[in-house]
Coordinates of C-alpha atoms (C1' of nucleotides) in Angstrom, one line a residue:
Chain A
M344 CA -42.3 41.9 3.7
T345 CA -42.0 39.9 6.9
V346 CA -39.5 37.3 7.7
W347 CA -42.1 34.7 6.9
D348 CA -42.3 35.8 3.3
R349 CA -38.6 36.0 2.8
P350 CA -36.9 32.7 2.0
E351 CA -33.9 31.7 4.0
P352 CA -30.6 32.7 2.4
P353 CA -29.3 29.9 0.3
T354 CA -27.1 27.5 2.3
R355 CA -23.6 28.2 1.1
P356 CA -21.5 25.1 0.8
V357 CA -19.0 24.6 3.6
P358 CA -15.7 26.3 2.7
L359 CA -13.0 23.9 1.8
D360 CA -9.3 23.9 1.4
R361 CA -6.6 21.3 1.3
E362 CA -5.9 21.7 5.0
R363 CA -9.4 20.7 5.9
I364 CA -9.4 17.8 3.5
V365 CA -6.2 16.5 4.7
A366 CA -7.3 16.8 8.3
A367 CA -10.4 14.9 7.6
A368 CA -8.5 12.2 5.7
I369 CA -6.0 11.8 8.6
A370 CA -8.8 11.6 11.1
L371 CA -10.3 8.8 9.1
A372 CA -7.0 7.0 8.7
D373 CA -6.2 7.3 12.4
E374 CA -9.5 5.7 13.2
G375 CA -9.7 3.0 10.6
G376 CA -6.4 2.7 8.8
L377 CA -5.5 3.8 5.3
E378 CA -8.2 1.6 3.8
A379 CA -10.8 3.6 5.7
V380 CA -9.8 6.6 3.6
S381 CA -12.0 6.9 0.6
V382 CA -12.7 10.0 -1.4
R383 CA -16.4 9.6 -0.7
K384 CA -15.9 9.2 3.1
V385 CA -13.5 12.2 3.3
A386 CA -16.0 14.3 1.4
A387 CA -18.9 13.1 3.6
R388 CA -17.0 14.1 6.7
L389 CA -16.8 17.6 5.3
D390 CA -20.4 17.7 4.2
A391 CA -19.4 17.9 0.6
G392 CA -20.0 15.9 -2.5
P393 CA -17.2 13.5 -3.4
M394 CA -16.4 15.3 -6.7
R395 CA -15.8 18.5 -4.9
L396 CA -12.5 17.2 -3.6
Y397 CA -11.2 17.0 -7.1
R398 CA -10.8 20.7 -7.2
Y399 CA -8.1 20.4 -4.6
I400 CA -6.5 17.1 -5.5
S401 CA -6.5 15.3 -8.8
T402 CA -6.1 11.9 -7.6
K403 CA -6.5 9.9 -4.4
E404 CA -2.7 9.2 -4.4
E405 CA -2.2 12.9 -4.1
L406 CA -4.3 12.9 -1.0
F407 CA -1.9 10.4 0.5
D408 CA 1.0 12.5 -0.4
L409 CA -0.6 15.5 1.3
M410 CA -1.3 13.3 4.4
V411 CA 2.3 12.2 4.6
D412 CA 3.6 15.7 4.2
E413 CA 1.3 16.9 7.0
V414 CA 2.7 14.3 9.3
Q415 CA 6.2 15.4 8.4
A416 CA 5.4 18.6 10.1
E417 CA 5.1 16.7 13.3
I418 CA 8.4 15.1 12.7
L419 CA 10.3 18.3 12.1
P420 CA 12.1 19.0 15.3
E421 CA 11.4 22.5 16.7
E422 CA 14.9 23.3 17.5
Q423 CA 18.0 22.4 15.6
P424 CA 20.2 20.0 17.6
G425 CA 23.9 20.7 17.5
D426 CA 25.3 17.3 16.7
W427 CA 24.6 15.4 13.5
R428 CA 24.3 12.2 15.5
E429 CA 21.6 13.7 17.7
A430 CA 19.9 15.1 14.7
L431 CA 19.6 11.7 13.1
R432 CA 18.7 10.0 16.3
I433 CA 15.9 12.5 16.9
L434 CA 14.7 12.3 13.4
A435 CA 14.5 8.5 13.7
H436 CA 12.7 8.6 17.0
R437 CA 10.3 11.3 16.0
T438 CA 9.4 9.4 12.8
R439 CA 8.8 6.3 14.9
Q440 CA 6.6 8.2 17.3
A441 CA 4.7 9.8 14.6
T442 CA 4.1 6.4 13.1
L443 CA 2.8 5.1 16.4
R444 CA 0.4 7.9 16.5
H445 CA -0.6 7.4 12.8
E446 CA -0.1 3.8 12.1
W447 CA -1.1 4.1 8.5
L448 CA 2.1 6.1 8.0
A449 CA 3.9 2.7 8.1
D450 CA 2.2 1.8 4.8
L451 CA 3.3 4.9 3.1
L452 CA 6.8 5.4 4.5
G453 CA 9.4 5.1 1.8
G454 CA 6.8 4.4 -0.7
R455 CA 7.2 7.7 -2.5
P456 CA 9.8 10.5 -2.5
A457 CA 8.7 13.1 0.2
L458 CA 8.8 16.3 -1.9
G459 CA 6.2 18.3 0.0
P460 CA 7.2 21.4 1.8
N461 CA 7.4 19.7 5.2
G462 CA 9.2 16.8 3.7
L463 CA 11.8 19.0 2.2
A464 CA 12.1 20.9 5.4
V465 CA 12.9 17.7 7.3
T466 CA 15.5 16.8 4.8
E467 CA 17.0 20.2 4.9
A468 CA 17.2 20.2 8.7
T469 CA 18.8 16.8 8.6
L470 CA 21.4 17.7 6.0
A471 CA 22.1 21.0 7.7
A472 CA 23.3 19.1 10.8
F473 CA 26.2 17.8 8.7
D474 CA 27.2 21.3 7.6
G475 CA 31.0 21.5 7.0
L476 CA 31.6 18.0 8.4
T477 CA 32.4 16.1 5.2
D478 CA 31.7 16.1 1.5
V479 CA 28.2 16.1 0.3
D480 CA 28.3 12.5 -1.0
T481 CA 29.3 11.1 2.3
V482 CA 26.5 13.1 3.9
M483 CA 24.0 11.7 1.5
R484 CA 25.1 8.2 2.1
A485 CA 24.9 8.7 5.8
V486 CA 21.4 10.2 5.8
E487 CA 20.1 7.6 3.3
T488 CA 21.6 4.7 5.2
V489 CA 20.1 5.8 8.5
S490 CA 16.8 6.6 7.1
A491 CA 16.7 3.3 5.2
Y492 CA 17.2 1.6 8.6
F493 CA 14.5 3.4 10.5
I494 CA 12.0 3.1 7.7
G495 CA 12.5 -0.6 7.6
A496 CA 12.5 -1.0 11.3
I497 CA 9.4 1.0 11.8
R498 CA 7.6 -0.9 9.1
R499 CA 8.5 -4.2 10.8
E500 CA 7.5 -2.9 14.2
I501 CA 4.1 -1.9 12.9
A502 CA 3.7 -5.1 11.0
N503 CA 4.4 -7.2 14.1
L504 CA 2.1 -5.0 16.2
R505 CA -0.7 -5.6 13.8
A506 CA -0.1 -9.3 13.6
E507 CA -0.2 -9.6 17.3
R508 CA -3.3 -7.5 17.5
A509 CA -5.0 -9.7 14.9
T510 CA -4.2 -13.0 16.7
G511 CA -4.9 -11.8 20.2
L512 CA -2.1 -10.1 21.9
S513 CA 1.1 -11.8 23.1
K514 CA 4.5 -10.7 24.1
H515 CA 6.5 -13.0 22.0
D516 CA 6.4 -11.8 18.4
W517 CA 6.2 -15.2 16.9
Q518 CA 5.2 -18.2 18.7
R519 CA 2.2 -18.2 20.8
A520 CA 1.1 -15.0 19.1
H521 CA 0.9 -16.5 15.7
G522 CA -0.6 -19.5 17.1
P523 CA -0.5 -23.0 16.0
H524 CA 1.1 -22.4 12.6
V525 CA 4.5 -21.3 13.6
T526 CA 4.6 -23.7 16.5
R527 CA 3.8 -26.5 14.2
M528 CA 6.5 -25.4 11.7
L529 CA 9.1 -25.2 14.4
A530 CA 8.1 -28.6 15.7
T531 CA 9.0 -30.1 12.4
G532 CA 12.6 -29.6 13.2
R533 CA 13.3 -28.1 9.9
F534 CA 14.2 -24.8 11.4
P535 CA 16.5 -25.4 14.3
A536 CA 18.2 -22.1 14.4
L537 CA 14.9 -20.3 14.2
A538 CA 13.4 -22.5 16.9
K539 CA 16.3 -21.7 19.2
A540 CA 15.9 -18.0 18.5
V541 CA 12.2 -18.2 19.3
Y542 CA 12.6 -20.3 22.5
D543 CA 15.8 -18.9 23.9
G544 CA 15.5 -15.3 22.8
T545 CA 14.8 -12.6 25.3
D546 CA 11.7 -10.5 24.7
V547 CA 12.9 -7.0 24.1
D548 CA 10.5 -4.2 23.8
A549 CA 10.2 -2.6 20.5
E550 CA 11.6 0.8 21.4
T551 CA 14.7 -0.7 22.9
S552 CA 15.4 -2.9 19.9
F553 CA 14.7 0.1 17.6
A554 CA 17.1 2.3 19.6
T555 CA 19.8 -0.4 19.7
G556 CA 19.8 -1.0 16.0
L557 CA 19.8 2.7 15.4
D558 CA 22.8 3.2 17.6
W559 CA 24.7 0.5 15.7
V560 CA 24.0 2.2 12.5
L561 CA 24.9 5.6 13.9
D562 CA 28.2 4.1 15.1
A563 CA 28.8 2.8 11.6
V564 CA 28.2 6.3 10.2
A565 CA 30.4 7.9 12.8
A566 CA 33.2 5.5 11.8
K567 CA 33.0 6.6 8.2
L568 CA 32.8 10.3 9.1
T569 CA 36.0 10.4 11.1
R570 CA 37.9 8.6 8.4
P571 CA 36.7 10.4 5.3
P572 CA 36.3 8.1 2.2
A573 CA 39.1 7.3 -0.2
Chain B
M783 CA -26.2 -44.3 -31.1
T784 CA -24.1 -42.2 -33.4
V785 CA -21.7 -39.4 -32.4
W786 CA -24.3 -37.0 -33.4
D787 CA -26.7 -38.2 -30.9
R788 CA -24.3 -38.3 -28.0
P789 CA -23.5 -34.9 -26.4
E790 CA -20.0 -33.8 -26.0
P791 CA -18.5 -34.8 -22.7
P792 CA -18.9 -32.0 -20.3
T793 CA -16.0 -29.6 -20.3
R794 CA -14.3 -30.2 -17.0
P795 CA -13.1 -27.1 -15.3
V796 CA -9.4 -26.4 -15.4
P797 CA -7.7 -27.9 -12.5
L798 CA -6.5 -25.4 -10.0
D799 CA -4.2 -25.2 -7.0
R800 CA -2.5 -22.5 -5.1
E801 CA 0.6 -22.7 -7.1
R802 CA -1.2 -21.9 -10.3
I803 CA -3.1 -19.1 -8.7
V804 CA -0.1 -17.5 -7.3
A805 CA 1.8 -17.9 -10.6
A806 CA -1.0 -16.1 -12.4
A807 CA -1.2 -13.4 -9.7
I808 CA 2.6 -12.8 -10.0
A809 CA 2.4 -12.7 -13.7
L810 CA -0.2 -10.0 -13.5
A811 CA 1.7 -8.0 -10.9
D812 CA 4.9 -8.2 -12.9
E813 CA 3.1 -6.8 -15.9
G814 CA 1.0 -4.1 -14.2
G815 CA 2.0 -3.7 -10.6
L816 CA 0.1 -4.8 -7.5
E817 CA -2.9 -2.8 -8.5
A818 CA -3.3 -4.9 -11.5
V819 CA -3.9 -7.9 -9.3
S820 CA -7.6 -8.4 -8.8
V821 CA -9.3 -11.6 -7.8
R822 CA -11.4 -11.3 -11.0
K823 CA -8.4 -10.9 -13.3
V824 CA -6.4 -13.7 -11.7
A825 CA -9.4 -16.0 -12.1
A826 CA -9.9 -14.9 -15.7
R827 CA -6.3 -15.7 -16.5
L828 CA -7.0 -19.2 -15.2
D829 CA -10.3 -19.6 -17.1
A830 CA -12.1 -19.8 -13.9
G831 CA -14.9 -17.9 -12.2
P832 CA -13.7 -15.4 -9.6
M833 CA -15.4 -17.2 -6.7
R834 CA -13.5 -20.3 -7.4
L835 CA -10.4 -18.8 -6.0
Y836 CA -12.0 -18.6 -2.6
R837 CA -11.6 -22.3 -2.2
Y838 CA -7.8 -21.8 -2.0
I839 CA -7.6 -18.4 -0.3
S840 CA -10.0 -16.8 2.0
T841 CA -9.0 -13.2 1.3
K842 CA -7.1 -11.2 -1.2
E843 CA -4.6 -10.3 1.4
E844 CA -3.7 -14.0 1.7
L845 CA -3.0 -14.1 -2.0
F846 CA -0.4 -11.3 -1.4
D847 CA 1.1 -13.4 1.4
L848 CA 1.4 -16.3 -0.9
M849 CA 3.0 -14.2 -3.6
V850 CA 5.6 -12.9 -1.2
D851 CA 6.4 -16.3 0.0
E852 CA 6.8 -17.5 -3.6
V853 CA 9.4 -14.9 -4.2
Q854 CA 11.1 -15.8 -1.0
A855 CA 12.0 -19.0 -2.8
E856 CA 13.9 -17.0 -5.3
I857 CA 15.7 -15.2 -2.5
L858 CA 16.8 -18.3 -0.6
P859 CA 20.4 -18.9 -1.7
E860 CA 21.1 -22.3 -3.1
E861 CA 24.1 -23.0 -1.1
Q862 CA 25.0 -22.0 2.4
P863 CA 27.7 -19.4 2.5
G864 CA 30.3 -19.9 5.3
D865 CA 30.6 -16.4 6.7
W866 CA 27.7 -14.6 8.5
R867 CA 28.7 -11.5 6.7
E868 CA 28.5 -13.1 3.3
A869 CA 25.2 -14.6 4.3
L870 CA 23.7 -11.2 5.1
R871 CA 25.2 -9.5 2.2
I872 CA 23.9 -12.1 -0.2
L873 CA 20.5 -12.1 1.4
A874 CA 20.3 -8.3 0.9
H875 CA 21.4 -8.4 -2.7
R876 CA 19.2 -11.3 -3.6
T877 CA 16.2 -9.5 -2.0
R878 CA 17.1 -6.4 -4.0
Q879 CA 17.4 -8.3 -7.2
A880 CA 14.2 -10.1 -6.6
T881 CA 12.5 -6.8 -6.1
L882 CA 13.9 -5.4 -9.3
R883 CA 12.4 -8.4 -11.1
H884 CA 9.1 -8.0 -9.2
E885 CA 8.8 -4.4 -8.4
W886 CA 5.5 -4.9 -6.6
L887 CA 7.5 -6.6 -3.9
A888 CA 8.6 -3.2 -2.7
D889 CA 5.1 -2.4 -1.7
L890 CA 4.8 -5.6 0.3
L891 CA 8.3 -5.8 1.8
G892 CA 8.2 -5.4 5.6
G893 CA 4.5 -5.0 5.5
R894 CA 3.7 -8.3 7.1
P895 CA 5.7 -10.9 9.0
A896 CA 6.9 -13.5 6.5
L897 CA 5.7 -16.7 8.0
G898 CA 5.3 -18.8 4.9
P899 CA 7.5 -21.9 4.4
N900 CA 10.0 -20.1 2.2
G901 CA 10.0 -17.0 4.4
L902 CA 10.8 -19.2 7.4
A903 CA 13.5 -21.0 5.3
V904 CA 15.1 -17.8 4.5
T905 CA 15.1 -16.7 8.1
E906 CA 16.4 -20.1 9.2
A907 CA 19.3 -20.0 6.7
T908 CA 20.2 -16.5 7.8
L909 CA 20.2 -17.3 11.5
A910 CA 22.1 -20.5 10.8
A911 CA 25.0 -18.5 9.5
F912 CA 25.5 -17.1 13.0
D913 CA 25.6 -20.5 14.6
G914 CA 27.8 -20.5 17.7
L915 CA 29.1 -17.0 17.1
T916 CA 27.2 -15.1 19.9
D917 CA 24.2 -15.2 22.0
V918 CA 20.8 -15.4 20.3
D919 CA 19.8 -11.9 21.2
T920 CA 22.7 -10.3 19.5
V921 CA 22.1 -12.4 16.5
M922 CA 18.5 -11.3 16.4
R923 CA 19.5 -7.7 16.7
A924 CA 22.0 -8.1 13.9
V925 CA 19.7 -9.8 11.5
E926 CA 16.9 -7.3 12.2
T927 CA 19.1 -4.3 11.9
V928 CA 20.5 -5.4 8.5
S929 CA 17.1 -6.4 7.2
A930 CA 15.6 -3.2 8.3
Y931 CA 18.3 -1.4 6.3
F932 CA 17.8 -3.3 3.1
I933 CA 14.1 -3.2 3.2
G934 CA 14.1 0.6 3.6
A935 CA 16.8 1.0 1.0
I936 CA 15.0 -1.2 -1.5
R937 CA 11.8 0.7 -1.0
R938 CA 13.4 4.0 -1.5
E939 CA 15.2 2.8 -4.6
I940 CA 11.9 1.5 -6.2
A941 CA 10.1 4.7 -5.1
N942 CA 12.7 6.8 -6.9
L943 CA 12.7 4.6 -9.9
R944 CA 9.0 5.0 -10.3
A945 CA 9.1 8.7 -9.7
E946 CA 11.7 9.0 -12.4
R947 CA 9.7 6.8 -14.7
A948 CA 6.6 8.9 -14.1
T949 CA 8.2 12.2 -15.0
G950 CA 10.3 11.1 -17.9
L951 CA 13.6 9.6 -17.1
S952 CA 16.6 11.5 -15.7
K953 CA 19.8 10.6 -14.0
H954 CA 19.5 13.0 -11.1
D955 CA 17.0 11.6 -8.6
W956 CA 15.5 14.9 -7.8
Q957 CA 15.9 18.0 -9.8
R958 CA 15.4 17.8 -13.5
A959 CA 13.6 14.6 -12.9
H960 CA 10.9 16.0 -10.7
G961 CA 10.7 18.9 -12.9
P962 CA 9.8 22.4 -12.0
H963 CA 8.5 21.8 -8.5
V964 CA 11.7 20.9 -6.7
T965 CA 13.7 23.3 -8.8
R966 CA 11.4 26.1 -7.8
M967 CA 11.5 25.1 -4.1
L968 CA 15.3 25.0 -4.2
A969 CA 15.3 28.4 -5.8
T970 CA 13.5 29.9 -2.9
G971 CA 16.7 29.6 -0.9
R972 CA 14.9 28.1 2.0
F973 CA 16.7 24.8 1.6
P974 CA 20.4 25.7 1.2
A975 CA 21.8 22.4 2.4
L976 CA 19.5 20.5 0.3
A977 CA 20.2 22.6 -2.7
K978 CA 23.9 22.1 -2.2
A979 CA 23.4 18.4 -2.0
V980 CA 21.4 18.3 -5.2
Y981 CA 23.7 20.5 -7.2
D982 CA 27.1 19.4 -5.9
G983 CA 26.2 15.8 -5.2
T984 CA 27.6 13.1 -7.4
D985 CA 25.2 10.8 -9.2
V986 CA 25.8 7.3 -7.8
D987 CA 24.1 4.4 -9.3
A988 CA 21.5 2.7 -7.1
E989 CA 23.4 -0.5 -6.7
T990 CA 26.6 1.1 -5.5
S991 CA 24.8 3.2 -3.0
F992 CA 22.9 0.2 -1.8
A993 CA 26.1 -1.8 -1.4
T994 CA 27.9 1.0 0.3
G995 CA 25.2 1.5 2.9
L996 CA 25.0 -2.2 3.4
D997 CA 28.7 -2.4 4.0
W998 CA 28.5 0.3 6.6
V999 CA 25.8 -1.5 8.4
L1000 CA 27.6 -4.8 8.2
D1001 CA 30.7 -3.1 9.6
A1002 CA 28.5 -1.9 12.5
V1003 CA 27.3 -5.4 13.1
A1004 CA 30.8 -6.8 13.0
A1005 CA 31.9 -4.3 15.6
K1006 CA 29.2 -5.5 18.0
L1007 CA 30.0 -9.2 17.3
T1008 CA 33.7 -9.0 18.1
R1009 CA 33.0 -7.2 21.4
P1010 CA 30.0 -9.2 22.8
P1011 CA 27.4 -7.1 24.6
A1012 CA 27.6 -6.3 28.3
Chain C
dA1488 C1' -30.8 -46.3 -9.0
dT1489 C1' -30.9 -43.2 -5.5
dT1490 C1' -29.1 -40.4 -2.2
dT1491 C1' -25.6 -37.6 -0.4
dC1492 C1' -21.9 -34.7 -0.8
dT1493 C1' -18.6 -31.5 -3.2
dC1494 C1' -17.7 -27.7 -5.3
dA1495 C1' -18.0 -24.5 -9.7
dT1496 C1' -20.8 -21.0 -11.0
dA1497 C1' -24.2 -17.3 -11.2
dT1498 C1' -26.1 -13.6 -9.1
dA1499 C1' -26.0 -9.8 -6.2
dC1500 C1' -24.6 -6.2 -2.9
dG1501 C1' -22.3 -2.4 -1.4
dG1502 C1' -18.4 0.1 -2.2
dC1503 C1' -14.8 2.3 -4.9
dG1504 C1' -12.3 6.2 -8.1
dT1505 C1' -13.3 9.4 -11.2
dA1506 C1' -15.3 11.3 -16.2
dT1507 C1' -18.8 14.1 -17.7
dC1508 C1' -22.2 17.5 -17.7
dG1509 C1' -26.1 20.5 -16.3
dC1510 C1' -27.0 24.2 -13.6
dA1511 C1' -27.1 27.7 -10.1
dA1512 C1' -24.9 31.5 -8.0
dC1513 C1' -21.7 35.2 -8.5
dG1514 C1' -18.9 39.3 -10.4
dG1515 C1' -18.5 42.5 -13.8
dT1516 C1' -20.5 45.3 -17.4
dA1517 C1' -23.9 48.1 -19.9
Chain D
dT1449 C1' -31.5 46.9 -13.2
dA1450 C1' -30.8 43.7 -16.7
dC1451 C1' -27.7 40.9 -18.8
dC1452 C1' -24.0 37.6 -19.4
dG1453 C1' -19.8 35.0 -18.9
dT1454 C1' -17.3 32.4 -15.5
dT1455 C1' -16.8 29.5 -11.9
dG1456 C1' -17.3 25.5 -9.6
dC1457 C1' -20.8 22.4 -7.1
dG1458 C1' -23.4 18.4 -7.4
dA1459 C1' -25.9 14.6 -9.6
dT1460 C1' -25.4 11.0 -12.4
dA1461 C1' -23.1 7.4 -14.4
dC1462 C1' -19.5 3.9 -15.7
dG1463 C1' -16.7 0.3 -14.9
dC1464 C1' -14.4 -1.9 -11.6
dC1465 C1' -13.7 -4.1 -7.1
dG1466 C1' -14.0 -7.9 -3.0
dT1467 C1' -16.8 -11.2 -1.5
dA1468 C1' -21.6 -13.3 0.7
dT1469 C1' -25.0 -16.2 -0.7
dA1470 C1' -27.7 -19.3 -3.3
dT1471 C1' -28.2 -22.6 -7.1
dG1472 C1' -27.4 -26.4 -9.5
dA1473 C1' -24.6 -30.0 -11.6
dG1474 C1' -21.5 -33.8 -11.4
dA1475 C1' -19.1 -37.5 -8.5
dA1476 C1' -19.2 -40.6 -4.9
dA1477 C1' -21.4 -43.5 -1.9
dT1478 C1' -25.0 -46.4 -0.9

DNA sequence: ATTTCTCATATACGGCGTATCGCAACGGTA
DNA sequence: TACCGTTGCGATACGCCGTATATGAGAAAT
């Protein structure tokens, strides 16, 4: 029997696992935002039928959860910093940078509890930085307060960035950027304080304002730590 | 010509305006979450064809913007409080309460700049509370920091609330609530600090923890205000 | 009365998430 | 080697979505 007689071996389907699926989904999201992630497109990128993915996830939402957890791995600092303050600052900045790399993360941040392995590891590392410093409750309050801050701040930053991008770039968050509408509103005189802020305010770059606010919040936490709660 | 000969007058289409559309959309979202808001369903609720809405909005996203701005009206405090600190605190709490009334707001908060009339009014009122206290830049930093905090905090609160709801309620955010998974992870011993936090932590109700974190942040702002920046 | 304009509606397109089910390849047994 | 149960892939299908476009009816203007 010659080669010509024998049929080719059947093409086995591309092997699949969650890792590959998540990687494909992240690639799509990086390129076109969260809305570019569809079960069908992820599958196509893996040369698979859409339904095949449902062996690995049971819902599209779960795919998002996996994506977030994957990025948490980027956030987890490689070495444990000594100081709690450093730990929180680094966590905040790493989260911000991860979000700048993966803008879609802004849409998901804080949207669901992060209970994946990497998410838990990040939380663990953060809590560990407070070991022996105060009671658990104060630690929780501290971590939650700081993370609430940076989640909110990152969301706003990305929101502004997108808005600027959508209207043709500009340095000033508001005014020229958002074009005639805001300008017109301010011109009505109904928003004097706002107008003053827009016209007299200095343009600070996003990173600086992020870091400044973060320092304020960290100061606040520090103040509560030295004087343990009543 | 008798009645029988004359045809009925043509049924005029229900009059429509943005207000009605937004109200219908909000009603739907209140009942079934943001995902229950579809152009078709909003239209149906108004006895209109789906396409009719596109005379008033040009995209579904715009509808969301209008919804958010509508809720901003609920947030705008009726009377101007004297103190900047009171102003920020009230803003935070009113935003939180609005979000508890309209949970879908959590998904939108911080997702886009709030440039609608009510959004601008809220910002104006907030900025006005700082009138004459410090330079514009510090004021901006203060307002942004505080709002970053409460947006993040509100998002987390709603996220936890939904998670609890989805798994059958529980008092403890994590453990029993999220069922076997977290428990199992904690049992591995890989997350000692986290485990301690979960087991030894006190259950604080959401409002208290929100208010506590908020106070910390407000303290931080106060500290920066008394000592104006370099 | 006739024309012009405005705007509600119908239809249609391409995409979505996912339930269901037939079927082909495989591993184990006789 | 023949059979057979299991596994899991893929095709198909359903009902929904946002919205572009075309059609036609009524109001307004002449």
